[in-house]
CSV table of C-alpha atoms and ligand atoms in Angstrom, one decimal:
chain,number,residue,atom,x,y,z
A,30,VAL,CA,-112.2,-58.6,-84.5
A,31,THR,CA,-111.9,-58.0,-80.6
A,32,SER,CA,-114.4,-58.2,-78.3
A,33,ASP,CA,-112.5,-55.4,-76.4
A,34,PRO,CA,-113.9,-52.2,-77.3
A,35,TYR,CA,-110.6,-50.8,-76.0
A,36,GLY,CA,-108.7,-53.2,-78.1
A,37,ASP,CA,-107.3,-51.2,-81.0
A,38,PRO,CA,-103.4,-50.4,-79.8
A,39,ASP,CA,-103.4,-47.7,-82.5
A,40,LEU,CA,-106.7,-46.1,-80.9
A,41,VAL,CA,-105.8,-46.5,-77.4
A,42,ALA,CA,-102.8,-43.6,-78.1
A,43,LEU,CA,-106.1,-41.4,-78.9
A,44,TYR,CA,-107.9,-42.0,-75.7
A,45,ASP,CA,-105.8,-39.6,-73.2
A,46,ILE,CA,-106.7,-37.0,-76.0
A,47,ASP,CA,-110.3,-37.6,-76.0
A,48,ASN,CA,-110.8,-37.8,-72.6
A,49,PRO,CA,-108.5,-35.3,-71.0
A,50,PRO,CA,-108.5,-34.6,-67.0
A,51,GLY,CA,-111.0,-32.8,-65.8
A,52,GLU,CA,-113.5,-32.0,-62.9
A,53,ASP,CA,-114.2,-35.8,-62.7
A,54,HIS,CA,-110.4,-36.2,-61.7
A,55,GLU,CA,-110.4,-33.3,-59.6
A,56,TYR,CA,-113.6,-34.8,-57.8
A,57,TYR,CA,-111.7,-38.4,-57.2
A,58,ARG,CA,-108.5,-36.5,-56.2
A,59,ALA,CA,-110.1,-34.6,-53.7
A,60,LEU,CA,-112.0,-37.7,-52.5
A,61,ALA,CA,-109.2,-39.1,-51.6
A,62,ASP,CA,-107.3,-36.8,-49.8
A,63,ARG,CA,-110.3,-36.1,-48.0
A,64,LEU,CA,-110.2,-39.9,-46.7
A,65,GLN,CA,-106.7,-39.7,-46.4
A,66,ALA,CA,-106.8,-42.9,-48.3
A,67,ARG,CA,-103.6,-45.0,-48.2
A,68,ARG,CA,-104.9,-47.8,-50.1
A,69,ILE,CA,-106.9,-46.8,-53.4
A,70,VAL,CA,-108.0,-49.2,-56.2
A,71,ASP,CA,-109.1,-47.9,-59.5
A,72,LEU,CA,-111.1,-50.7,-61.2
A,73,GLY,CA,-111.4,-50.2,-64.7
A,74,CYS,CA,-108.4,-47.5,-64.7
A,75,GLY,CA,-108.0,-47.8,-68.4
A,76,THR,CA,-104.9,-45.9,-69.6
A,77,GLY,CA,-104.1,-44.6,-66.2
A,78,LEU,CA,-104.6,-40.7,-66.6
A,79,LEU,CA,-106.0,-40.4,-63.1
A,80,THR,CA,-104.6,-43.4,-61.5
A,81,ARG,CA,-101.2,-42.0,-61.7
A,82,THR,CA,-101.7,-38.7,-60.6
A,83,LEU,CA,-103.6,-40.4,-57.4
A,84,ALA,CA,-100.0,-41.8,-55.9
A,85,ARG,CA,-98.2,-40.2,-53.8
A,86,PRO,CA,-95.5,-41.2,-51.0
A,87,GLY,CA,-97.1,-43.3,-48.0
A,88,ARG,CA,-100.3,-44.3,-50.3
A,89,SER,CA,-100.6,-47.4,-52.5
A,90,VAL,CA,-102.7,-47.0,-55.8
A,91,VAL,CA,-103.5,-50.2,-57.7
A,92,GLY,CA,-105.2,-49.8,-60.8
A,93,ILE,CA,-107.0,-52.6,-62.5
A,94,ASP,CA,-108.3,-53.0,-66.2
A,95,PRO,CA,-109.3,-56.2,-68.1
A,96,SER,CA,-107.8,-54.9,-71.4
A,97,PRO,CA,-104.6,-55.6,-72.0
A,98,THR,CA,-104.2,-52.7,-74.5
A,99,MET,CA,-105.2,-50.0,-72.1
A,100,LEU,CA,-102.9,-51.3,-69.5
A,101,ASP,CA,-100.0,-51.5,-71.9
A,102,TRP,CA,-100.5,-48.2,-72.6
A,103,ALA,CA,-100.8,-47.4,-69.0
A,104,ARG,CA,-97.6,-49.0,-68.1
A,105,ARG,CA,-95.4,-47.1,-70.3
A,106,GLN,CA,-96.8,-43.6,-69.4
A,107,PRO,CA,-94.5,-41.1,-67.1
A,108,GLY,CA,-95.3,-42.4,-63.6
A,109,ALA,CA,-96.7,-45.7,-64.0
A,110,GLU,CA,-93.9,-47.2,-61.8
A,111,ASP,CA,-95.9,-45.4,-58.6
A,112,VAL,CA,-98.9,-47.8,-59.6
A,113,ILE,CA,-99.5,-51.5,-59.5
A,114,TRP,CA,-101.0,-52.5,-62.4
A,115,ILE,CA,-103.0,-55.5,-62.7
A,116,GLU,CA,-105.0,-57.3,-65.7
A,117,GLY,CA,-108.4,-58.3,-64.3
A,118,GLY,CA,-111.9,-57.2,-63.2
A,119,ALA,CA,-113.2,-56.6,-59.6
A,120,ASP,CA,-112.0,-60.0,-58.8
A,121,ALA,CA,-108.6,-58.9,-58.6
A,122,ILE,CA,-109.6,-56.4,-55.8
A,123,ALA,CA,-107.4,-57.3,-52.4
A,124,GLY,CA,-108.6,-55.7,-49.2
A,125,PRO,CA,-108.7,-53.9,-47.2
A,126,VAL,CA,-108.4,-50.6,-49.0
A,127,ASP,CA,-109.5,-47.5,-48.1
A,128,LEU,CA,-111.2,-46.5,-51.3
A,129,VAL,CA,-112.3,-48.0,-54.3
A,130,LEU,CA,-112.9,-45.9,-57.5
A,131,CYS,CA,-114.7,-46.8,-60.8
A,132,THR,CA,-114.3,-43.7,-63.2
A,133,GLY,CA,-114.7,-42.9,-66.8
A,134,ASN,CA,-118.2,-44.7,-66.7
A,135,ALA,CA,-116.4,-47.6,-66.5
A,136,ILE,CA,-119.2,-49.5,-64.3
A,137,MET,CA,-121.5,-49.0,-67.4
A,138,HIS,CA,-119.3,-51.8,-69.3
A,139,VAL,CA,-120.3,-54.0,-66.6
A,140,ASP,CA,-123.6,-56.6,-66.9
A,141,ASP,CA,-126.1,-57.1,-64.2
A,142,ALA,CA,-124.4,-60.7,-63.2
A,143,ALA,CA,-120.8,-59.1,-63.1
A,144,LEU,CA,-122.3,-56.0,-61.3
A,145,ARG,CA,-123.5,-58.4,-58.6
A,146,THR,CA,-120.2,-59.9,-58.0
A,147,ALA,CA,-118.4,-56.6,-58.3
A,148,PHE,CA,-120.1,-54.9,-56.0
A,149,ALA,CA,-119.6,-57.7,-53.7
A,150,ARG,CA,-116.1,-58.4,-54.0
A,151,VAL,CA,-115.8,-53.7,-53.7
A,152,SER,CA,-118.1,-54.4,-50.5
A,153,ALA,CA,-115.9,-57.0,-49.1
A,154,ALA,CA,-112.7,-54.9,-49.7
A,155,VAL,CA,-113.6,-51.3,-48.7
A,156,GLY,CA,-112.3,-51.2,-45.0
A,157,PRO,CA,-114.6,-49.8,-42.1
A,158,ASP,CA,-113.7,-46.2,-42.9
A,159,GLY,CA,-113.3,-46.7,-46.9
A,160,MET,CA,-115.7,-45.5,-49.8
A,161,PHE,CA,-116.9,-46.8,-53.2
A,162,ALA,CA,-116.8,-44.2,-55.6
A,163,PHE,CA,-118.2,-43.7,-59.4
A,164,GLU,CA,-119.7,-42.6,-61.7
A,165,SER,CA,-122.5,-43.4,-64.5
A,166,ARG,CA,-124.5,-41.7,-66.7
A,167,ASN,CA,-128.3,-41.0,-65.9
A,168,PRO,CA,-130.8,-43.1,-68.0
A,169,GLY,CA,-132.8,-39.9,-67.8
A,170,ALA,CA,-130.8,-37.9,-70.0
A,171,ARG,CA,-131.4,-40.3,-72.9
A,172,GLU,CA,-128.1,-39.6,-74.2
A,173,TRP,CA,-127.8,-42.4,-76.3
A,174,GLU,CA,-130.2,-40.8,-79.0
A,175,GLY,CA,-127.4,-38.3,-79.7
A,176,TRP,CA,-125.3,-41.2,-80.8
A,177,THR,CA,-126.2,-41.3,-84.4
A,178,ARG,CA,-123.9,-41.3,-87.3
A,179,GLU,CA,-125.2,-37.8,-88.7
A,180,ARG,CA,-124.9,-36.4,-85.2
A,181,THR,CA,-121.4,-37.4,-84.3
A,182,TYR,CA,-119.9,-37.7,-87.7
A,183,GLY,CA,-116.6,-35.9,-88.1
A,184,SER,CA,-113.1,-36.2,-89.3
A,185,ARG,CA,-109.8,-34.5,-87.3
A,186,ARG,CA,-106.4,-34.6,-87.7
A,187,THR,CA,-104.5,-37.1,-85.3
A,188,SER,CA,-101.1,-38.6,-84.6
A,189,LEU,CA,-102.3,-41.3,-86.8
A,190,GLY,CA,-103.0,-39.0,-89.8
A,191,LEU,CA,-107.0,-37.8,-90.7
A,192,LEU,CA,-109.5,-40.0,-88.3
A,193,THR,CA,-113.0,-40.1,-89.9
A,194,GLU,CA,-115.2,-41.3,-86.9
A,195,TRP,CA,-118.5,-41.4,-85.7
A,196,ILE,CA,-121.0,-43.7,-83.2
A,197,GLU,CA,-124.2,-45.2,-83.8
A,198,VAL,CA,-126.5,-46.8,-81.5
A,199,VAL,CA,-127.7,-50.7,-83.2
A,200,GLU,CA,-129.7,-51.7,-80.0
A,201,VAL,CA,-131.3,-50.5,-77.3
A,202,GLU,CA,-132.8,-53.4,-75.1
A,203,GLY,CA,-133.9,-51.6,-71.4
A,204,GLU,CA,-131.1,-50.4,-69.8
A,205,ARG,CA,-128.5,-51.9,-72.3
A,206,VAL,CA,-127.3,-49.8,-75.2
A,207,SER,CA,-125.5,-51.5,-78.0
A,208,PHE,CA,-123.4,-49.1,-80.4
A,209,GLU,CA,-120.7,-49.3,-83.0
A,210,ALA,CA,-118.0,-46.8,-82.7
A,211,HIS,CA,-116.4,-46.0,-86.4
A,212,ASN,CA,-112.8,-45.0,-86.9
A,213,VAL,CA,-111.9,-44.5,-90.7
A,214,LEU,CA,-108.0,-43.9,-90.7
A,215,PRO,CA,-106.1,-43.0,-94.1
A,216,ASP,CA,-105.5,-46.6,-95.0
A,217,GLY,CA,-109.5,-46.6,-95.7
A,218,ALA,CA,-110.2,-49.6,-93.6
A,219,ASP,CA,-113.0,-49.0,-91.1
A,220,ARG,CA,-112.3,-50.2,-87.8
A,221,VAL,CA,-115.6,-50.9,-85.7
A,222,TYR,CA,-115.8,-51.6,-82.0
A,223,THR,CA,-118.9,-52.4,-80.4
A,224,SER,CA,-119.6,-51.3,-76.8
A,225,VAL,CA,-122.5,-52.2,-74.4
A,226,LEU,CA,-123.4,-49.5,-71.9
A,227,TYR,CA,-125.8,-50.3,-69.3
A,228,PHE,CA,-127.7,-47.1,-68.3
A,229,ARG,CA,-128.7,-47.3,-64.8
A,230,SER,CA,-131.2,-45.2,-62.8
A,231,ALA,CA,-130.0,-44.1,-59.3
A,232,ASP,CA,-132.9,-46.3,-57.7
A,233,VAL,CA,-131.4,-49.1,-59.5
A,234,LEU,CA,-127.7,-48.6,-58.9
A,235,ARG,CA,-128.9,-48.0,-55.4
A,236,ALA,CA,-130.4,-51.3,-55.0
A,237,ALA,CA,-127.5,-53.2,-56.3
A,238,LEU,CA,-125.4,-51.5,-54.0
A,239,ILE,CA,-127.7,-52.2,-50.7
A,240,ASP,CA,-127.5,-56.1,-52.1
A,241,ALA,CA,-123.9,-56.0,-52.0
A,242,GLY,CA,-123.8,-55.1,-48.3
A,243,LEU,CA,-122.9,-51.4,-49.1
A,244,GLY,CA,-124.8,-48.5,-47.7
A,245,ASP,CA,-124.4,-44.8,-46.4
A,246,ILE,CA,-125.1,-44.1,-50.3
A,247,GLU,CA,-125.2,-40.7,-51.5
A,248,ILE,CA,-125.7,-40.1,-55.3
A,249,ASP,CA,-125.3,-36.4,-56.9
A,250,GLY,CA,-126.3,-35.4,-60.0
A,251,GLY,CA,-123.1,-33.9,-61.0
A,252,TRP,CA,-119.2,-33.2,-59.8
A,253,ARG,CA,-120.4,-30.0,-57.5
A,254,ALA,CA,-122.9,-32.4,-55.7
A,255,GLU,CA,-125.7,-31.1,-57.9
A,256,PRO,CA,-129.0,-32.4,-56.8
A,257,VAL,CA,-130.1,-35.6,-59.2
A,258,GLU,CA,-132.7,-34.4,-61.6
A,259,ASP,CA,-134.8,-36.3,-64.3
A,260,THR,CA,-132.6,-34.8,-66.7
A,261,SER,CA,-129.0,-35.0,-64.8
A,262,ARG,CA,-126.6,-36.2,-67.4
A,263,LEU,CA,-124.3,-38.2,-64.7
A,264,LEU,CA,-124.9,-39.9,-61.2
A,265,VAL,CA,-121.9,-39.5,-59.2
A,266,VAL,CA,-122.3,-41.9,-56.6
A,267,ARG,CA,-120.6,-42.5,-53.0
A,268,ALA,CA,-121.1,-45.8,-50.8
A,269,ARG,CA,-119.6,-47.1,-47.6
A,270,ARG,CA,-119.7,-50.7,-46.1
A,271,SER,CA,-122.8,-50.8,-44.2
B,315,SAM,C1,-114.1,-45.2,-70.6
B,315,SAM,S1,-113.1,-46.7,-70.1
B,315,SAM,C2,-112.6,-45.5,-68.4
B,315,SAM,C3,-110.8,-46.0,-68.1
B,315,SAM,C4,-110.8,-44.9,-67.1
B,315,SAM,N1,-111.3,-45.0,-65.7
B,315,SAM,C5,-110.9,-43.5,-67.6
B,315,SAM,O1,-111.5,-42.8,-66.9
B,315,SAM,O2,-110.4,-42.9,-68.5
B,315,SAM,C6,-113.8,-47.8,-69.5
B,315,SAM,C7,-112.9,-49.0,-69.0
B,315,SAM,O3,-113.6,-50.2,-68.6
B,315,SAM,C8,-112.8,-51.4,-68.5
B,315,SAM,N2,-113.9,-52.0,-68.3
B,315,SAM,C9,-114.8,-53.0,-69.2
B,315,SAM,N3,-115.0,-54.2,-68.5
B,315,SAM,C10,-114.7,-53.8,-67.5
B,315,SAM,C11,-115.2,-55.0,-65.9
B,315,SAM,N4,-115.7,-55.9,-66.1
B,315,SAM,N5,-114.4,-54.5,-64.9
B,315,SAM,C12,-113.4,-53.4,-64.9
B,315,SAM,N6,-113.6,-52.8,-65.7
B,315,SAM,C13,-113.9,-53.2,-67.2
B,315,SAM,C14,-112.5,-51.0,-69.6
B,315,SAM,O4,-111.2,-52.0,-70.5
B,315,SAM,C15,-111.9,-49.7,-70.0
B,315,SAM,O5,-110.6,-49.3,-69.9
């Protein structure tokens, strides 16, 4: 049993298959190019699928993640040598940087106290023309209501053999949603990992960013600058040092 929901070395091999590059990766790469970012930090980089594609000559890319399992995987992928990998959290960010990213909803794992510290750290690290960008699921869409055994249950062939999986919410307390991810592999044992995600509204995120000394906050309702609506699935956030 681990407190790290990404701590299973077998399941980490499936992560990139389940979370392939999409509009999110294109969005963050385009942002980095538009800013002509020369120093990028990817906080909560996970397996580093996006992180590695940000690297190019004349640009330094640092991937930071608290999960040794995710980082071990990241370090073994092609192109990993072009990124500096650090095991840790926001404390490990060393400024000045042009762009801090926190992608794949990684910010939702961070509790309120740690969020304050993390945003303050980011605020101190981004340079005068720098930016902080991340996305977070919008509580208005109430996505967790679909996270039931019956609605998520399924089996598929994987590199580990037949995997039967489902997720199930176990507790909702305000913004805080805890759910169990079940994974039954051919040995029959159910590997269960509990995740806690904080569903914060645009107003809550905005206030936390301002408290940390960030400003020029822009929040979209999707990857194509859609306006935020009550039921937008995602909040795509950009902020600068104020
Ligand atoms: C859903 S994954 C996203 C990984 C990657 N950014 C992506 O888009 O594929 C969430 C990641 O957040 C990391 N994480 C959890 N708590 C964190 C924290 N306090 N600070 C930074 N990263 C954290 C996890 O270890 C995990 O790798």
